[in-house]
Tab-separated table of C-alpha atoms and ligand atoms in Angstrom:
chain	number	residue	atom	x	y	z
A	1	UNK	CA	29.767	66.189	5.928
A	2	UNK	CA	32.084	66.590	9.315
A	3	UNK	CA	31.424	62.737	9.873
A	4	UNK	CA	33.652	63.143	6.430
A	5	UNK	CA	35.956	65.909	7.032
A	6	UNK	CA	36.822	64.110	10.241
A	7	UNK	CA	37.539	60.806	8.595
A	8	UNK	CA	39.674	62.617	6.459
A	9	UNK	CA	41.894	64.101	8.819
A	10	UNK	CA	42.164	61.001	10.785
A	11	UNK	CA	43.185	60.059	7.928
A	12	UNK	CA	45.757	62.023	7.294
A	13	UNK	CA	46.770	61.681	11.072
A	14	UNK	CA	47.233	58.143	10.810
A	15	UNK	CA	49.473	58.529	7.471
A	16	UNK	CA	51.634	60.240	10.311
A	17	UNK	CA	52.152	58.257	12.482
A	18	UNK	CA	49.008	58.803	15.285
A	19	UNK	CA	46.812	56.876	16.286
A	20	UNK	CA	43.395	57.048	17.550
A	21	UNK	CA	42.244	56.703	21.074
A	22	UNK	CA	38.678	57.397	22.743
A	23	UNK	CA	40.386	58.570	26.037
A	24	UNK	CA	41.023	62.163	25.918
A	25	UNK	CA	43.493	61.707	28.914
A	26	UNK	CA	45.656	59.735	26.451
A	27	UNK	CA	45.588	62.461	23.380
A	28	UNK	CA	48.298	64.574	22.167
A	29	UNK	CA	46.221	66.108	19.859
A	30	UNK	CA	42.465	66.763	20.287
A	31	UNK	CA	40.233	67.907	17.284
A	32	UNK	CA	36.743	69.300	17.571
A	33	UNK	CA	34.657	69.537	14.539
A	34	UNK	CA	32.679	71.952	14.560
A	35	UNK	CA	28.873	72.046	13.265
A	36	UNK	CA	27.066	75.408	13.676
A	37	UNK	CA	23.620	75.231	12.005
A	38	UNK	CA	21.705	75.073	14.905
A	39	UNK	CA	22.198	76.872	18.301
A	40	UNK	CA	22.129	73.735	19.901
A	41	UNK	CA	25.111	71.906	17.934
A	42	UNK	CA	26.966	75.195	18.639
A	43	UNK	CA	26.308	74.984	22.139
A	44	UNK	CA	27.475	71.244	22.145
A	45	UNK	CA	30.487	72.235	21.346
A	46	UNK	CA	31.094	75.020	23.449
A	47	UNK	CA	30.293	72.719	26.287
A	48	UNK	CA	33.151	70.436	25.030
A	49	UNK	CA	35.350	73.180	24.517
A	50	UNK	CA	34.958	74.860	28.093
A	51	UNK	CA	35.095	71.032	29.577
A	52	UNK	CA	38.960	70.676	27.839
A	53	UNK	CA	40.119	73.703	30.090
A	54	UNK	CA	41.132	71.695	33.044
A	55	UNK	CA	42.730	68.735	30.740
A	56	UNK	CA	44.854	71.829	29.089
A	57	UNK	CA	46.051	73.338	33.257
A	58	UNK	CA	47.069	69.469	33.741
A	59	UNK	CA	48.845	68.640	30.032
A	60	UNK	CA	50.545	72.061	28.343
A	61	UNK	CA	51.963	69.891	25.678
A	62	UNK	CA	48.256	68.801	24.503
A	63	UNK	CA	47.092	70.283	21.141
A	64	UNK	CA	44.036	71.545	20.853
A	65	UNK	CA	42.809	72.332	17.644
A	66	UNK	CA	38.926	73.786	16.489
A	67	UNK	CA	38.235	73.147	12.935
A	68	UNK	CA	34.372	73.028	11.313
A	69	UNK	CA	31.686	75.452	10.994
A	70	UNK	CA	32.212	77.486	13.743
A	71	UNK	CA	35.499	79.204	12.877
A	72	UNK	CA	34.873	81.672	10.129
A	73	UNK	CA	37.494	84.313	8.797
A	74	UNK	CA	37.792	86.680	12.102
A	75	UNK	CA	38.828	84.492	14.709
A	76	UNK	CA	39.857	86.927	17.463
A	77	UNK	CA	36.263	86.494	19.481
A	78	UNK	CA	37.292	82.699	19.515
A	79	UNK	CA	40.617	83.165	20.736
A	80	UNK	CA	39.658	85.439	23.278
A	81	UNK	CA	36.708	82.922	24.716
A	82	UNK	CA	38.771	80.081	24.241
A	83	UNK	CA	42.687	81.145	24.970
A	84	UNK	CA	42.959	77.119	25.847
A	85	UNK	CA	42.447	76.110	22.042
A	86	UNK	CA	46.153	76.133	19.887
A	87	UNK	CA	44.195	75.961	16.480
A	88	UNK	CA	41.566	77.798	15.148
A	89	UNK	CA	41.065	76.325	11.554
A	90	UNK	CA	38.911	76.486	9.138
A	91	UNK	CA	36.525	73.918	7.704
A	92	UNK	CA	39.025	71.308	5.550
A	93	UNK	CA	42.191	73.897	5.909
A	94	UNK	CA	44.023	71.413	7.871
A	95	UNK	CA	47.460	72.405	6.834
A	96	UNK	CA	48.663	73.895	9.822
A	97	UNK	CA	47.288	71.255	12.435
A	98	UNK	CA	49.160	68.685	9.521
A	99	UNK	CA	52.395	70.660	9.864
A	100	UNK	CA	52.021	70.414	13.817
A	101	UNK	CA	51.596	67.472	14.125
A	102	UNK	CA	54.310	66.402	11.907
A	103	UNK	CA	56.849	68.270	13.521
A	104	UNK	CA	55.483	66.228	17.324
A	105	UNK	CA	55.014	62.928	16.290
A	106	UNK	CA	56.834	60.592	17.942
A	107	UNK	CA	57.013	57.458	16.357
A	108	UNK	CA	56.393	58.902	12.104
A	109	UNK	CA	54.928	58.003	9.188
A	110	UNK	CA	52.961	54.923	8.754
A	111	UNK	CA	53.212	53.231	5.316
A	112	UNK	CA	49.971	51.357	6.099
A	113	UNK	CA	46.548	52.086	4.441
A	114	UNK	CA	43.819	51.886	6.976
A	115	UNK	CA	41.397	49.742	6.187
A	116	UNK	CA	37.585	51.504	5.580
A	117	UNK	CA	34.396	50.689	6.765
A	118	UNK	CA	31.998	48.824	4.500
A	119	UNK	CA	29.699	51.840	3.407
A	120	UNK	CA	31.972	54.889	3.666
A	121	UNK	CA	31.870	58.418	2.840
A	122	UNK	CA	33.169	60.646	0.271
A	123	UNK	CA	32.954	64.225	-0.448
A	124	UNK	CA	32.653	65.415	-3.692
A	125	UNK	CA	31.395	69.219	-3.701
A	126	UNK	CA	32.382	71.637	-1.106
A	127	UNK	CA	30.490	74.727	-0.045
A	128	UNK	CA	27.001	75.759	-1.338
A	129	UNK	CA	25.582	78.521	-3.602
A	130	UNK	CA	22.254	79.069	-2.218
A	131	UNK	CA	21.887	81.109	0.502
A	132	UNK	CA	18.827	80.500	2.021
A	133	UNK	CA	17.677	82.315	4.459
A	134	UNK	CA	18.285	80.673	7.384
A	135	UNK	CA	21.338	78.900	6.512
A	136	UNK	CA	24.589	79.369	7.813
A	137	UNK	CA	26.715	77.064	6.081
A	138	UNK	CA	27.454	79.458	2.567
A	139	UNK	CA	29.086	81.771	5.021
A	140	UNK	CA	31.334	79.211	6.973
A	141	UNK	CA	32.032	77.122	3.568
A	142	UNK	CA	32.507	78.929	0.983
A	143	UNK	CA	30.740	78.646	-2.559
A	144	UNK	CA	30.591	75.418	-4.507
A	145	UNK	CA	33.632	73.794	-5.821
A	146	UNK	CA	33.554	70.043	-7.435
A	147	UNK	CA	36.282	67.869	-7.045
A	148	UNK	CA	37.487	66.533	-10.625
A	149	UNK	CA	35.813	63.770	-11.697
A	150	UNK	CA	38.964	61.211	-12.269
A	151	UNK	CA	39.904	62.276	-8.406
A	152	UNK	CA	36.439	60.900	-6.794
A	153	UNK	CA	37.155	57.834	-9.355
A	154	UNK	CA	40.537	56.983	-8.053
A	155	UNK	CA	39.215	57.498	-4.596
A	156	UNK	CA	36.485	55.080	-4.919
A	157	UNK	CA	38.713	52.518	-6.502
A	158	UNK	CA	41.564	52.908	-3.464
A	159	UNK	CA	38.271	52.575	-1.134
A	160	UNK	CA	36.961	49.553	-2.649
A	161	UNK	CA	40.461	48.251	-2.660
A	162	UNK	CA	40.709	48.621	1.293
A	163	UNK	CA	37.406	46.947	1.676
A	164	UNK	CA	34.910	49.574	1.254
A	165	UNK	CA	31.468	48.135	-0.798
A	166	UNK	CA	29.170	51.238	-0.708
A	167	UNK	CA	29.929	54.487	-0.982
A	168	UNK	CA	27.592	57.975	-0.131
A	169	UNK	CA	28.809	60.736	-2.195
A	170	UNK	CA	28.562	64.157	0.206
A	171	UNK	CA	27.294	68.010	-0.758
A	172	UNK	CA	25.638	70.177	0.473
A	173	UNK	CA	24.331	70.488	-2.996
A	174	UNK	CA	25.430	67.157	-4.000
A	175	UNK	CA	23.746	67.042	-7.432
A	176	UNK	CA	25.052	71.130	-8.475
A	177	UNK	CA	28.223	68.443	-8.959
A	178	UNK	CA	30.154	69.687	-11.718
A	179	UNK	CA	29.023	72.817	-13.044
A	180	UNK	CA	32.228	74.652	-12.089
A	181	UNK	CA	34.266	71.782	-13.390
A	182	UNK	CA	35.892	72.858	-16.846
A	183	UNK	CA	34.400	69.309	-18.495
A	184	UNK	CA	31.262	70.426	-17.039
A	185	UNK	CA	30.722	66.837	-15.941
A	186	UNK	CA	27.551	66.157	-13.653
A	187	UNK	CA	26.419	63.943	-11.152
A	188	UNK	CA	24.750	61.456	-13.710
A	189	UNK	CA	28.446	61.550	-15.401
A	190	UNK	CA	29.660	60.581	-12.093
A	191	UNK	CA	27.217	57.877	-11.160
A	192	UNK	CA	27.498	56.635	-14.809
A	193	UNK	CA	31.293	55.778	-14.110
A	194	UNK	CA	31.583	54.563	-10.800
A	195	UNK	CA	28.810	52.563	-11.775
A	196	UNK	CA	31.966	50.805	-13.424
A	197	UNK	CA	33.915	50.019	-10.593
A	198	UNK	CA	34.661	46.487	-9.661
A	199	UNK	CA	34.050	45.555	-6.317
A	200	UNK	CA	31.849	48.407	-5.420
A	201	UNK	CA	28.083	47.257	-4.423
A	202	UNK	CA	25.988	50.297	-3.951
A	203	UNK	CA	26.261	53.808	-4.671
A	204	UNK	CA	24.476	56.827	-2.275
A	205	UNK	CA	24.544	60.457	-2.918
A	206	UNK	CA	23.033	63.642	-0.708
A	207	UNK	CA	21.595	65.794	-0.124
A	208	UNK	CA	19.789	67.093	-3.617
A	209	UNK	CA	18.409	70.184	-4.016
A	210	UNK	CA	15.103	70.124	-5.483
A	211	UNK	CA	15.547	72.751	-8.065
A	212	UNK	CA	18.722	71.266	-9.353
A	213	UNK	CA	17.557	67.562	-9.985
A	214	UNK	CA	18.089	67.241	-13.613
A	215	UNK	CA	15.884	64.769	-15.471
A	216	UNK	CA	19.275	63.514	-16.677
A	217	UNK	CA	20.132	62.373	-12.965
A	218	UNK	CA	16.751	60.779	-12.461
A	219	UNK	CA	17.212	58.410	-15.644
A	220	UNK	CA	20.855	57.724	-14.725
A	221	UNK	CA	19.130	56.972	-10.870
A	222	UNK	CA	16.995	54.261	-12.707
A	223	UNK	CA	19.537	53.282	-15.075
A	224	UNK	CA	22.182	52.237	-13.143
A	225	UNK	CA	22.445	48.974	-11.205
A	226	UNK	CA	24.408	49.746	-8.530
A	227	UNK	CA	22.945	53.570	-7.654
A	228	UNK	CA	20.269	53.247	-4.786
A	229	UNK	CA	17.085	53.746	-5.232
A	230	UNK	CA	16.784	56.517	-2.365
A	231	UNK	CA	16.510	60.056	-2.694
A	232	UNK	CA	16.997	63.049	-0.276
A	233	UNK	CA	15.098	65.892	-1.270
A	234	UNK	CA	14.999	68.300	1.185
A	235	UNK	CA	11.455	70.449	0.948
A	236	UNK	CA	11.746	72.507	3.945
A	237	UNK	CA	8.108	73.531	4.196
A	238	UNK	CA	4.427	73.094	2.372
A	239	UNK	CA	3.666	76.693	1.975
A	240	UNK	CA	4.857	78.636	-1.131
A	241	UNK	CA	4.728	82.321	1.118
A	242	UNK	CA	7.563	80.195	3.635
A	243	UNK	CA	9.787	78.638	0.672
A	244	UNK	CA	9.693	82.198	-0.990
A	245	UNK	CA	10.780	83.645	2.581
A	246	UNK	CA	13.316	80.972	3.189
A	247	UNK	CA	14.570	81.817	-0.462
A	248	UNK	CA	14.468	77.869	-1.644
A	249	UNK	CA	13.773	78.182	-5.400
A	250	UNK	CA	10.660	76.129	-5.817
A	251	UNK	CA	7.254	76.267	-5.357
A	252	UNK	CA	4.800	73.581	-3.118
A	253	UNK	CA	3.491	72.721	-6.914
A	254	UNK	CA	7.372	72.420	-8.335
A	255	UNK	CA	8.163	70.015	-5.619
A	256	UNK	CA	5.001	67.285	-5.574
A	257	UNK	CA	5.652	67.521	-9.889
A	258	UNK	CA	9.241	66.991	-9.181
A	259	UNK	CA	8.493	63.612	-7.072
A	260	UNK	CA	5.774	62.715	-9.270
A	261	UNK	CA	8.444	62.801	-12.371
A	262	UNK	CA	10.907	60.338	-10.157
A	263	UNK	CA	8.411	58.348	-9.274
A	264	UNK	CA	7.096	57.540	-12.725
A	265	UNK	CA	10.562	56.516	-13.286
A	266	UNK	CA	11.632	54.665	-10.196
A	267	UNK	CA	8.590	53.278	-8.572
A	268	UNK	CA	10.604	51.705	-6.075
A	269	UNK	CA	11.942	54.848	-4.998
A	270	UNK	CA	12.409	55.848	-0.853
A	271	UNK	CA	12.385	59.569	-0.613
A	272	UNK	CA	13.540	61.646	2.455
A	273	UNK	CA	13.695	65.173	3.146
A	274	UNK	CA	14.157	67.948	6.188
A	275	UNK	CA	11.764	70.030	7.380
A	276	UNK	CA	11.952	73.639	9.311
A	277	UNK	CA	9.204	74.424	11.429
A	278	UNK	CA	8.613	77.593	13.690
A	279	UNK	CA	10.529	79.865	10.659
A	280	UNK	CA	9.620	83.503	11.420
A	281	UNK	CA	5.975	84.246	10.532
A	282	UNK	CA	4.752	80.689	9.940
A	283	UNK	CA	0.860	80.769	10.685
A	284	UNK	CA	-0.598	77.835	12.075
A	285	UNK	CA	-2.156	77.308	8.735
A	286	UNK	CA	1.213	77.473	6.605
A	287	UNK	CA	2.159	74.851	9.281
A	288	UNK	CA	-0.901	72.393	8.444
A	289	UNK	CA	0.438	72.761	4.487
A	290	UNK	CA	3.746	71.545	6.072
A	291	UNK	CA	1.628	68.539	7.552
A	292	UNK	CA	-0.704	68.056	4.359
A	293	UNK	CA	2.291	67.760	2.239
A	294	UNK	CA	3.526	65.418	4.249
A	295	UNK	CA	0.549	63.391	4.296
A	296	UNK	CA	-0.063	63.289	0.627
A	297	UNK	CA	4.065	62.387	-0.624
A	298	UNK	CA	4.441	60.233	2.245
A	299	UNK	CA	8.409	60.173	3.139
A	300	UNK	CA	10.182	57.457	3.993
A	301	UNK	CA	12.294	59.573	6.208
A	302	UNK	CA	12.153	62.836	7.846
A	303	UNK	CA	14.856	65.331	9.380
A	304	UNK	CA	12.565	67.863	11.122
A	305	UNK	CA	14.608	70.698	13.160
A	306	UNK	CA	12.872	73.842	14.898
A	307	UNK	CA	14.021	76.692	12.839
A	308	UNK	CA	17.187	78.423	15.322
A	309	UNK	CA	18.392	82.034	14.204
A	310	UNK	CA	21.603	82.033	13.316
A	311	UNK	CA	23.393	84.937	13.445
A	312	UNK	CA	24.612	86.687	9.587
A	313	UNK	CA	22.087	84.816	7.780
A	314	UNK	CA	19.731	86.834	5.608
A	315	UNK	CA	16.647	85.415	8.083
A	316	UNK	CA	18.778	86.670	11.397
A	317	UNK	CA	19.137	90.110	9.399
A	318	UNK	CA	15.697	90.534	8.354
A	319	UNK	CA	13.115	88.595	10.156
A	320	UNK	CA	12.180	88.567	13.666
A	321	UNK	CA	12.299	84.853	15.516
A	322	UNK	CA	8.485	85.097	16.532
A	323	UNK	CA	7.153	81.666	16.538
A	324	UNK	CA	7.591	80.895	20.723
A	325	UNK	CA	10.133	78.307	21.371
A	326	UNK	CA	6.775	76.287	22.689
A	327	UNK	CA	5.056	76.764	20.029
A	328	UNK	CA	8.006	75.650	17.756
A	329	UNK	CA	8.090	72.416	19.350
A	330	UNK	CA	4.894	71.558	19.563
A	331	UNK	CA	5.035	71.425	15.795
A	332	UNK	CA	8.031	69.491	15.795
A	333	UNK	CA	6.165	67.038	17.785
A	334	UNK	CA	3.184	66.966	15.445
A	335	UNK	CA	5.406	66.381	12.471
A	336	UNK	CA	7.360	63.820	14.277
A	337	UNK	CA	3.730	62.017	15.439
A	338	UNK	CA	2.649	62.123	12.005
A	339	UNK	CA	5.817	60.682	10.371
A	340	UNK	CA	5.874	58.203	12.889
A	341	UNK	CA	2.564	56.438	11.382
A	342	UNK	CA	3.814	57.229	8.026
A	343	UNK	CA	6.849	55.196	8.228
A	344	UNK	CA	5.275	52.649	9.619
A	345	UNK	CA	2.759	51.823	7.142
A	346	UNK	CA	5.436	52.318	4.556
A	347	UNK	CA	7.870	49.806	6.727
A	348	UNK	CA	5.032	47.687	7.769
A	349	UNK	CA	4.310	46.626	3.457
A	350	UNK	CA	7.438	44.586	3.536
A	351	UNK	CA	6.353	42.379	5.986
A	352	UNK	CA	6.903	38.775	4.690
A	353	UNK	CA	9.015	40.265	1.030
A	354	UNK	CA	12.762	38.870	0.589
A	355	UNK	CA	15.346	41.706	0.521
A	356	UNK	CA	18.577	42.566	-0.622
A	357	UNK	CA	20.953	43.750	2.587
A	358	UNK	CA	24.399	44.790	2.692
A	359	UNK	CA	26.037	43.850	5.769
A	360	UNK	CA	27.523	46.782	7.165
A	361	UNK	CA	28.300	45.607	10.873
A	362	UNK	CA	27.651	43.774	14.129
A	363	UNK	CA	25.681	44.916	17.448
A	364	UNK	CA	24.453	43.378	19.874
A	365	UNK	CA	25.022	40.155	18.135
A	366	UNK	CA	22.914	41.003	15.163
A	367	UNK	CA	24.448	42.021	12.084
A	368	UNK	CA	22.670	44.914	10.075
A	369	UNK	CA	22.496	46.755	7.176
A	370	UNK	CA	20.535	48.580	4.315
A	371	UNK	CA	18.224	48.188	1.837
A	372	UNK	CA	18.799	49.269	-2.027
A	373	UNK	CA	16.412	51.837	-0.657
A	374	UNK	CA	18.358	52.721	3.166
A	375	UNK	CA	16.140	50.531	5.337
A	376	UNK	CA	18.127	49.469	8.027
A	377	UNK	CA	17.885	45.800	8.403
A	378	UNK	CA	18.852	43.352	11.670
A	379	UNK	CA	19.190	39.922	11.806
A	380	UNK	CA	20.576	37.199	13.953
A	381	UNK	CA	24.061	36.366	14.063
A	382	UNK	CA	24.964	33.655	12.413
A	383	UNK	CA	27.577	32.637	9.069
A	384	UNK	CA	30.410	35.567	8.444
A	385	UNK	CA	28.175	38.257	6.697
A	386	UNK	CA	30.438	41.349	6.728
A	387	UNK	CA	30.226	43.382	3.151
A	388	UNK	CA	27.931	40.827	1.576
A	389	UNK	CA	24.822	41.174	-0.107
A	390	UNK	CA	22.268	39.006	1.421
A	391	UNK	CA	18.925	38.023	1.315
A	392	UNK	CA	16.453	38.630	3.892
A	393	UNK	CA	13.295	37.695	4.844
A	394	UNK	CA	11.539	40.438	6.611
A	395	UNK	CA	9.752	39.252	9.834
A	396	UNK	CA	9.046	42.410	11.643
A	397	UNK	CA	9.404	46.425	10.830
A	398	UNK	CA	8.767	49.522	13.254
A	399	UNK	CA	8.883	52.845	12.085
A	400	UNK	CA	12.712	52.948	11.867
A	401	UNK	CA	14.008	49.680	11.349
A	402	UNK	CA	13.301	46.134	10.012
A	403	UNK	CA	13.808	42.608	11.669
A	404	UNK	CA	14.533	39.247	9.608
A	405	UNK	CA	16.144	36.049	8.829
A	406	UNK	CA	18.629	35.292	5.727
A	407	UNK	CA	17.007	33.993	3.697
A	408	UNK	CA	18.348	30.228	2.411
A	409	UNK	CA	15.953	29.545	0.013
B	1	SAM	N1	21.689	71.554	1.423
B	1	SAM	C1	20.633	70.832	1.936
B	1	SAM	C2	19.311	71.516	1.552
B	1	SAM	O1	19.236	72.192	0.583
B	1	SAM	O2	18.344	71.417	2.260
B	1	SAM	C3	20.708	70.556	3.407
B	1	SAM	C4	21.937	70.982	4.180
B	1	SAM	S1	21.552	71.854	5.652
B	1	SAM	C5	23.076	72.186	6.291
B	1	SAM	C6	20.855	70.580	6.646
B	1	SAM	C7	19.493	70.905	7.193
B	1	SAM	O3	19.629	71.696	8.341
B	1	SAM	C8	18.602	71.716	6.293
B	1	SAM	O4	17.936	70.906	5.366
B	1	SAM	C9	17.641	72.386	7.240
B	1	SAM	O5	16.477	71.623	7.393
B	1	SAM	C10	18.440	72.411	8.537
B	1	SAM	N2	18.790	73.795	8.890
B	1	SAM	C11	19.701	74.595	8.313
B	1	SAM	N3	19.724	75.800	8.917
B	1	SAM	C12	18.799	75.748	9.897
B	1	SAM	C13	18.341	76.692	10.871
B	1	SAM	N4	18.816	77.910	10.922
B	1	SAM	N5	17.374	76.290	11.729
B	1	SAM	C14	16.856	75.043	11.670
B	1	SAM	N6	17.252	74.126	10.786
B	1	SAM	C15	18.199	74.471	9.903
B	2	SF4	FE1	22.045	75.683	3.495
B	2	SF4	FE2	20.282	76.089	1.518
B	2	SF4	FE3	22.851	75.606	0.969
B	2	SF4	FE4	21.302	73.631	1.923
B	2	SF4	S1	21.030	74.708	-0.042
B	2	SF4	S2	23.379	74.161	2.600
B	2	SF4	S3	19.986	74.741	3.313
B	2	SF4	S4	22.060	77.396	2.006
């Protein structure tokens, strides 16, 4: 999501006249976005922030300008720990930093569309409903609101139009798209028309929340040609006493019906999902569910984080952090073992198939891209692949990626 936000505002940036440099010596205007929803991003950026002090002393005329998570409505604490920082803004309410930089740009506006990558990101619901427990992003973005559906349309169209050939719809809730639209439109609405678009090669959506994944939205997944076959369904934990606590909607027996039902349908399917471990009160044995559900669904992917307490949430209000910060990540370590053989047994069954790869990029002269279902793919350099779809034969696969040649036949 602030991968997108920050495209945007470059973005926007650019339409003024700036231009991008990785030298921080050479900025006018310097934007950190923010992420909050672990201690350790927040700390990240603190670091970053206290390390611009000494750039500010040397350059007064430098902007510096805090957007994301971490600014929420009362922003005198901030100001006072960071008197260095011209902009406190909040997430996506960019219009004073726009105005700013408007009024100091040197050379003005640029008539020229920047080109996008070949799999690029767009947002299409802000904010989230949910509030659970632990979560600090309801507070810091607001509730859920949908973009119209003819907006994400036209965007996707101008996208394709610049180059783009896959594009990953973002939420935080992505399928709760459109219930607070007046047309009442839904993700499967969505999918169904930019399935339309000319040009466009794959489309990606996340993250889903498990108790709002509509049968409708499962056919449309299997339906339409160009939506991937991939799914991220966050679980969070295999005990129903730890979902009630982190107040996620479901039950353990909800969820493994839930991925039965898509998998009926899309047999090809590559699930993902995040899991918290160490959440206040988890008992070794609620943490062995965690594992056994994992076992038995066997994810493609895995996000696992070691639950942090985040200060305002209903968790930080009314639970104490007990699990020890050891004890925390040893879990995180046994999930992340356990995952690791997972994947590769999954990876290790396309050994010797053909698959379909969309060529997203060069490094380290391979080119590599995905799979319908998000594998990442390398092979060796060779013919000008860049945003085609091309078969490969699969010649080697780890846990997190796959190896191959194209495949001539
Ligand atoms: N909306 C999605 C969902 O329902 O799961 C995910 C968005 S959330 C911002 C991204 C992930 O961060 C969550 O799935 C969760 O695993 C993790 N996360 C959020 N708050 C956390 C916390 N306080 N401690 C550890 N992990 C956390
Ligand atoms: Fe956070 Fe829960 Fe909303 Fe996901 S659904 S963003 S975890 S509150």
């Amino acid at each position: 999501m602030n991968k997108a936000d920050s495209k945007g505002l470059g973005e926007s940036l650019g339409k003024l006249g700036y231009e991008q440099t990785e030298v921080a010596e050479e900025a006018d205007v310097i934007v950190l976005n923010s992420c909050v929803v672990r201690q350790s991003a927040e700390e990240r950026v603190i670091n970053k922030l206290n390390s611009l002090k000494s750039l500010k002393r040397k350059r007064p005329h430098l902007l510096i300008v805090l957007t994301g998570c971490m600014v929420d409505g009362n922003q005198d604490g901030l100001k006072a720990r960071f008197p260095h920082v011209d902009l406190f803004l909040r997430p996506q309410a960019w219009a004073p930093l726009l105005g700013s930089a408007k009024a100091g740009v040197p050379g003005g506006q640029s008539s020229i569309p920047p080109a996008p990558a070949i799999s690029t990101l767009v947002n299409i619901i802000q904010g989230c409903d949910n509030f659970c427990s632990y979560c600090i992003v309801p507070y810091r973005r607001g509730r859920e609101q949908s973009r119209p559906m003819d907006e994400v349309v036209c965007e996707v169209q101008s996208l394709v139009q610049r180059g783009a050939r896959e594009v990953t719809l973002l939420g935080q809730n992505v399928n709760s798209y459109g219930h607070d639209l007046p047309t009442k439109a839904d993700l499967a609405d969505l999918l169904q028309e930019l399935n339309q678009v000319d040009g466009l090669a794959r489309i990606r959506f996340l993250t889903n929340h498990p108790k709002d994944l509509s049968p409708k939205l499962i056919r449309a997944i299997a339906r339409w040609d160009k939506v991937c076959e991939h799914i991220s369904l966050p679980v969070q934990a295999g005990s129903d006493e730890m979902l009630n606590a982190m107040r996620r909607g479901y039950t353990v027996e909800l969820y493994r019906a839930l991925v039965d039902r898509i998998r009926s349908q899309i047999p090809e399917v590559a699930l993902s999902t995040d899991i918290i471990v160490g959440f206040p009160a988890e008992t070794e044995g609620q943490f062995q569910q965690t594992l056994e559900l994992l076992g038995d669904i066997q994810f493609d992917t895995i996000h696992v984080a070691a639950y942090s307490e985040r200060p305002g949430t209903i968790a930080a209000r009314l639970l104490k952090d007990d699990v020890p910060l050891h004890e925390k990540r040893r879990r995180l370590k046994e999930v992340e073992k356990l995952q690791r053989s997972i994947a590769a047994e999954i990876n290790s069954r396309l050994l010797g198939h053909n698959v379909e790869v969309l060529v997203e990029g060069e490094k380290k002269g391979k080119w590599y891209g995905r799979t319908m279902t998000g594998k990442l793919v390398f092979f060796p350099n060779g013919a000008d692949c860049l945003g085609r779809l091309v078969p490969i034969q699969i010649e080697r696969t780890s846990p997190w990626s796959l190896q191959g040649s194209l495949d001539n036949q």
